[in-house]
Amino acid sequence: MKEHKTKENAFEWVPMHERKGRFGAPMPPRKPETRSPVLWLARDDEELYLVNNSKEPLEFVMADSGGFQTLDDNAAAVKSETAYEYKNVQPGHAVKIDEYDGFYDLDYVLQVYIKVQSPSLGTLQIASPPEKGGVRETVLLWDSGEPEKYVSIETLNHG
């Protein structure tokens, strides 16, 4: 059984141009980001969370994951057996949508599939970019209505 978790105001998104490197070292200069995320993914150690940074509750969130591992010339597909489901995810709240093993998952290319429903967004089917070892912090949807690069968003209907 998957352990469902909700965290309130636990994650703060910091634009890339304001971030510091290891030990506080300055990062290479970047173009300032003027957009802010509406939906984004955040990591807390081995757990992955969907952060609702919108101004309204998400009526429904469902998330599962999948991916593959290559073994020589063969590929083995993997898919989660059960999905995470949440209702009424409030603004500023984050819900756990996946969990990784820091050793065993290193050889897998994984991604998450998220279905979100809200009054203004309608119903969205979102696929994160695939990443080796598990999905990292990723903006899914910007306040400009654009998905982040390599994020797939399909509108299933609009309320």
PDB file of C-alpha atoms in Angstrom:
ATOM      1  CA  MET A   1       0.000   0.000   0.000  1.00  0.00           C
ATOM      2  CA  LYS A   2       1.312   3.426  -0.912  1.00  0.00           C
ATOM      3  CA  GLU A   3       1.813   5.873   1.927  1.00  0.00           C
ATOM      4  CA  HIS A   4      -0.122   9.038   1.148  1.00  0.00           C
ATOM      5  CA  LYS A   5       1.321  12.278   2.507  1.00  0.00           C
ATOM      6  CA  THR A   6       0.301  15.906   2.312  1.00  0.00           C
ATOM      7  CA  LYS A   7       2.601  18.757   3.293  1.00  0.00           C
ATOM      8  CA  GLU A   8       1.502  22.343   3.794  1.00  0.00           C
ATOM      9  CA  ASN A   9       3.804  25.152   2.630  1.00  0.00           C
ATOM     10  CA  ALA A  10       6.779  22.765   2.774  1.00  0.00           C
ATOM     11  CA  PHE A  11       8.361  23.706  -0.548  1.00  0.00           C
ATOM     12  CA  GLU A  12       9.417  27.080  -1.868  1.00  0.00           C
ATOM     13  CA  TRP A  13      10.217  27.441  -5.547  1.00  0.00           C
ATOM     14  CA  VAL A  14      13.320  29.541  -6.175  1.00  0.00           C
ATOM     15  CA  PRO A  15      13.978  30.757  -9.737  1.00  0.00           C
ATOM     16  CA  MET A  16      17.183  29.361 -11.259  1.00  0.00           C
ATOM     17  CA  HIS A  17      18.795  32.810 -11.517  1.00  0.00           C
ATOM     18  CA  GLU A  18      18.451  33.245  -7.716  1.00  0.00           C
ATOM     19  CA  ARG A  19      19.852  29.840  -6.710  1.00  0.00           C
ATOM     20  CA  LYS A  20      23.225  29.217  -5.142  1.00  0.00           C
ATOM     21  CA  GLY A  21      25.532  26.317  -5.932  1.00  0.00           C
ATOM     22  CA  ARG A  22      27.170  23.956  -3.512  1.00  0.00           C
ATOM     23  CA  PHE A  23      28.386  25.602  -0.333  1.00  0.00           C
ATOM     24  CA  GLY A  24      26.776  28.902  -1.366  1.00  0.00           C
ATOM     25  CA  ALA A  25      28.950  29.373  -4.444  1.00  0.00           C
ATOM     26  CA  PRO A  26      27.419  31.605  -7.110  1.00  0.00           C
ATOM     27  CA  MET A  27      25.819  29.886 -10.091  1.00  0.00           C
ATOM     28  CA  PRO A  28      26.616  30.881 -13.678  1.00  0.00           C
ATOM     29  CA  PRO A  29      24.555  33.891 -14.771  1.00  0.00           C
ATOM     30  CA  ARG A  30      21.107  33.037 -16.140  1.00  0.00           C
ATOM     31  CA  LYS A  31      18.313  34.975 -17.742  1.00  0.00           C
ATOM     32  CA  PRO A  32      15.861  36.033 -14.998  1.00  0.00           C
ATOM     33  CA  GLU A  33      12.687  33.915 -14.875  1.00  0.00           C
ATOM     34  CA  THR A  34       9.590  36.128 -14.926  1.00  0.00           C
ATOM     35  CA  ARG A  35       7.068  33.274 -14.811  1.00  0.00           C
ATOM     36  CA  SER A  36       6.104  31.351 -11.714  1.00  0.00           C
ATOM     37  CA  PRO A  37       4.997  27.729 -11.530  1.00  0.00           C
ATOM     38  CA  VAL A  38       1.346  26.792 -11.105  1.00  0.00           C
ATOM     39  CA  LEU A  39       2.127  23.075 -10.736  1.00  0.00           C
ATOM     40  CA  TRP A  40       5.591  21.705 -10.036  1.00  0.00           C
ATOM     41  CA  LEU A  41       7.371  18.669  -8.693  1.00  0.00           C
ATOM     42  CA  ALA A  42       9.633  18.844  -5.639  1.00  0.00           C
ATOM     43  CA  ARG A  43      11.880  16.215  -4.049  1.00  0.00           C
ATOM     44  CA  ASP A  44      12.222  15.557  -0.331  1.00  0.00           C
ATOM     45  CA  ASP A  45      15.014  12.976  -0.153  1.00  0.00           C
ATOM     46  CA  GLU A  46      13.590   9.924  -1.932  1.00  0.00           C
ATOM     47  CA  GLU A  47       9.980  11.193  -2.093  1.00  0.00           C
ATOM     48  CA  LEU A  48       8.492  13.148  -4.999  1.00  0.00           C
ATOM     49  CA  TYR A  49       5.697  15.674  -4.383  1.00  0.00           C
ATOM     50  CA  LEU A  50       3.283  17.558  -6.631  1.00  0.00           C
ATOM     51  CA  VAL A  51       3.064  21.148  -5.379  1.00  0.00           C
ATOM     52  CA  ASN A  52      -0.163  23.069  -5.956  1.00  0.00           C
ATOM     53  CA  ASN A  53       1.070  26.618  -6.447  1.00  0.00           C
ATOM     54  CA  SER A  54      -2.221  27.715  -8.035  1.00  0.00           C
ATOM     55  CA  LYS A  55      -4.721  29.966  -6.311  1.00  0.00           C
ATOM     56  CA  GLU A  56      -7.431  27.295  -6.116  1.00  0.00           C
ATOM     57  CA  PRO A  57      -7.873  23.765  -4.764  1.00  0.00           C
ATOM     58  CA  LEU A  58      -7.178  20.861  -7.069  1.00  0.00           C
ATOM     59  CA  GLU A  59     -10.392  18.846  -7.004  1.00  0.00           C
ATOM     60  CA  PHE A  60      -8.620  15.626  -7.907  1.00  0.00           C
ATOM     61  CA  VAL A  61      -5.038  14.390  -8.322  1.00  0.00           C
ATOM     62  CA  MET A  62      -4.085  10.911  -9.482  1.00  0.00           C
ATOM     63  CA  ALA A  63      -0.479   9.886 -10.122  1.00  0.00           C
ATOM     64  CA  ASP A  64       1.337   6.750 -11.158  1.00  0.00           C
ATOM     65  CA  SER A  65       4.748   6.068 -12.608  1.00  0.00           C
ATOM     66  CA  GLY A  66       6.545   3.961 -15.140  1.00  0.00           C
ATOM     67  CA  GLY A  67       9.731   3.616 -17.073  1.00  0.00           C
ATOM     68  CA  PHE A  68      12.284   1.138 -18.284  1.00  0.00           C
ATOM     69  CA  GLN A  69      15.655  -0.427 -17.618  1.00  0.00           C
ATOM     70  CA  THR A  70      18.050  -1.455 -20.348  1.00  0.00           C
ATOM     71  CA  LEU A  71      19.941  -4.716 -19.991  1.00  0.00           C
ATOM     72  CA  ASP A  72      22.478  -5.118 -22.793  1.00  0.00           C
ATOM     73  CA  ASP A  73      20.310  -4.929 -25.944  1.00  0.00           C
ATOM     74  CA  ASN A  74      17.021  -5.580 -24.120  1.00  0.00           C
ATOM     75  CA  ALA A  75      14.667  -3.151 -22.418  1.00  0.00           C
ATOM     76  CA  ALA A  76      12.435  -4.112 -19.507  1.00  0.00           C
ATOM     77  CA  ALA A  77       9.388  -1.927 -18.904  1.00  0.00           C
ATOM     78  CA  VAL A  78       8.174  -1.124 -15.391  1.00  0.00           C
ATOM     79  CA  LYS A  79       4.922   0.436 -14.191  1.00  0.00           C
ATOM     80  CA  SER A  80       3.548   1.154 -10.742  1.00  0.00           C
ATOM     81  CA  GLU A  81       0.881  -1.302  -9.656  1.00  0.00           C
ATOM     82  CA  THR A  82      -1.252   1.238  -7.798  1.00  0.00           C
ATOM     83  CA  ALA A  83      -1.757   4.969  -8.133  1.00  0.00           C
ATOM     84  CA  TYR A  84      -1.721   7.781  -5.608  1.00  0.00           C
ATOM     85  CA  GLU A  85      -5.079   9.561  -5.382  1.00  0.00           C
ATOM     86  CA  TYR A  86      -5.969  12.774  -3.573  1.00  0.00           C
ATOM     87  CA  LYS A  87      -9.027  15.019  -3.420  1.00  0.00           C
ATOM     88  CA  ASN A  88      -9.262  18.713  -2.590  1.00  0.00           C
ATOM     89  CA  VAL A  89      -5.537  19.586  -2.610  1.00  0.00           C
ATOM     90  CA  GLN A  90      -5.387  23.132  -1.273  1.00  0.00           C
ATOM     91  CA  PRO A  91      -3.153  25.936  -2.640  1.00  0.00           C
ATOM     92  CA  GLY A  92       0.321  25.739  -1.113  1.00  0.00           C
ATOM     93  CA  HIS A  93      -0.074  22.052  -0.322  1.00  0.00           C
ATOM     94  CA  ALA A  94       2.095  19.302  -1.761  1.00  0.00           C
ATOM     95  CA  VAL A  95       1.062  15.666  -2.149  1.00  0.00           C
ATOM     96  CA  LYS A  96       3.368  12.676  -2.401  1.00  0.00           C
ATOM     97  CA  ILE A  97       3.145  11.087  -5.850  1.00  0.00           C
ATOM     98  CA  ASP A  98       6.158   8.768  -6.023  1.00  0.00           C
ATOM     99  CA  GLU A  99       9.030   7.350  -4.013  1.00  0.00           C
ATOM    100  CA  TYR A 100      12.447   6.181  -5.168  1.00  0.00           C
ATOM    101  CA  ASP A 101      15.113   3.875  -3.888  1.00  0.00           C
ATOM    102  CA  GLY A 102      18.478   5.640  -3.993  1.00  0.00           C
ATOM    103  CA  PHE A 103      20.242   2.405  -4.921  1.00  0.00           C
ATOM    104  CA  TYR A 104      17.925   0.155  -6.913  1.00  0.00           C
ATOM    105  CA  ASP A 105      16.289   2.871  -9.037  1.00  0.00           C
ATOM    106  CA  LEU A 106      19.606   4.262 -10.314  1.00  0.00           C
ATOM    107  CA  ASP A 107      19.512   1.961 -13.356  1.00  0.00           C
ATOM    108  CA  TYR A 108      15.923   2.836 -14.339  1.00  0.00           C
ATOM    109  CA  VAL A 109      14.655   5.668 -16.527  1.00  0.00           C
ATOM    110  CA  LEU A 110      11.465   6.770 -14.751  1.00  0.00           C
ATOM    111  CA  GLN A 111       8.681   9.289 -15.207  1.00  0.00           C
ATOM    112  CA  VAL A 112       5.399  10.177 -13.530  1.00  0.00           C
ATOM    113  CA  TYR A 113       1.947  10.505 -15.076  1.00  0.00           C
ATOM    114  CA  ILE A 114      -0.388  12.881 -13.297  1.00  0.00           C
ATOM    115  CA  LYS A 115      -4.071  13.602 -13.838  1.00  0.00           C
ATOM    116  CA  VAL A 116      -5.200  16.899 -12.282  1.00  0.00           C
ATOM    117  CA  GLN A 117      -8.635  18.467 -12.199  1.00  0.00           C
ATOM    118  CA  SER A 118      -9.493  22.021 -11.128  1.00  0.00           C
ATOM    119  CA  PRO A 119     -12.139  24.619 -11.997  1.00  0.00           C
ATOM    120  CA  SER A 120      -9.848  26.853 -14.082  1.00  0.00           C
ATOM    121  CA  LEU A 121      -7.491  24.215 -15.532  1.00  0.00           C
ATOM    122  CA  GLY A 122     -10.133  21.628 -16.362  1.00  0.00           C
ATOM    123  CA  THR A 123      -8.749  18.098 -16.484  1.00  0.00           C
ATOM    124  CA  LEU A 124      -5.095  17.768 -17.458  1.00  0.00           C
ATOM    125  CA  GLN A 125      -3.050  14.648 -18.160  1.00  0.00           C
ATOM    126  CA  ILE A 126       0.616  15.468 -17.467  1.00  0.00           C
ATOM    127  CA  ALA A 127       3.735  13.408 -18.160  1.00  0.00           C
ATOM    128  CA  SER A 128       7.030  14.476 -16.629  1.00  0.00           C
ATOM    129  CA  PRO A 129      10.272  14.184 -18.561  1.00  0.00           C
ATOM    130  CA  PRO A 130      11.838  10.741 -18.121  1.00  0.00           C
ATOM    131  CA  GLU A 131      14.904  10.799 -15.862  1.00  0.00           C
ATOM    132  CA  LYS A 132      17.422   8.175 -14.847  1.00  0.00           C
ATOM    133  CA  GLY A 133      17.129   7.297 -11.170  1.00  0.00           C
ATOM    134  CA  GLY A 134      13.830   9.120 -10.659  1.00  0.00           C
ATOM    135  CA  VAL A 135      12.188  12.422 -11.427  1.00  0.00           C
ATOM    136  CA  ARG A 136      13.794  15.528  -9.944  1.00  0.00           C
ATOM    137  CA  GLU A 137      12.407  19.005  -9.255  1.00  0.00           C
ATOM    138  CA  THR A 138      10.492  20.009 -12.372  1.00  0.00           C
ATOM    139  CA  VAL A 139       8.094  22.812 -13.226  1.00  0.00           C
ATOM    140  CA  LEU A 140       5.110  21.233 -14.965  1.00  0.00           C
ATOM    141  CA  LEU A 141       2.922  24.248 -15.761  1.00  0.00           C
ATOM    142  CA  TRP A 142       3.825  27.952 -15.704  1.00  0.00           C
ATOM    143  CA  ASP A 143       1.428  30.795 -14.860  1.00  0.00           C
ATOM    144  CA  SER A 144       1.717  31.822 -18.539  1.00  0.00           C
ATOM    145  CA  GLY A 145      -0.144  28.590 -19.426  1.00  0.00           C
ATOM    146  CA  GLU A 146       2.980  26.996 -20.939  1.00  0.00           C
ATOM    147  CA  PRO A 147       4.349  23.607 -19.941  1.00  0.00           C
ATOM    148  CA  GLU A 148       8.042  23.394 -19.116  1.00  0.00           C
ATOM    149  CA  LYS A 149      10.339  22.022 -21.808  1.00  0.00           C
ATOM    150  CA  TYR A 150       9.948  18.222 -22.210  1.00  0.00           C
ATOM    151  CA  VAL A 151       6.746  18.162 -20.112  1.00  0.00           C
ATOM    152  CA  SER A 152       3.718  16.761 -21.935  1.00  0.00           C
ATOM    153  CA  ILE A 153       0.290  18.210 -21.040  1.00  0.00           C
ATOM    154  CA  GLU A 154      -2.936  17.072 -22.653  1.00  0.00           C
ATOM    155  CA  THR A 155      -6.214  18.840 -21.877  1.00  0.00           C
ATOM    156  CA  LEU A 156      -8.912  16.196 -21.459  1.00  0.00           C
ATOM    157  CA  ASN A 157     -11.703  18.750 -20.961  1.00  0.00           C
ATOM    158  CA  HIS A 158     -12.084  22.255 -19.664  1.00  0.00           C
ATOM    159  CA  GLY A 159     -14.586  23.107 -16.941  1.00  0.00           C
TER     160      GLY A 159
END
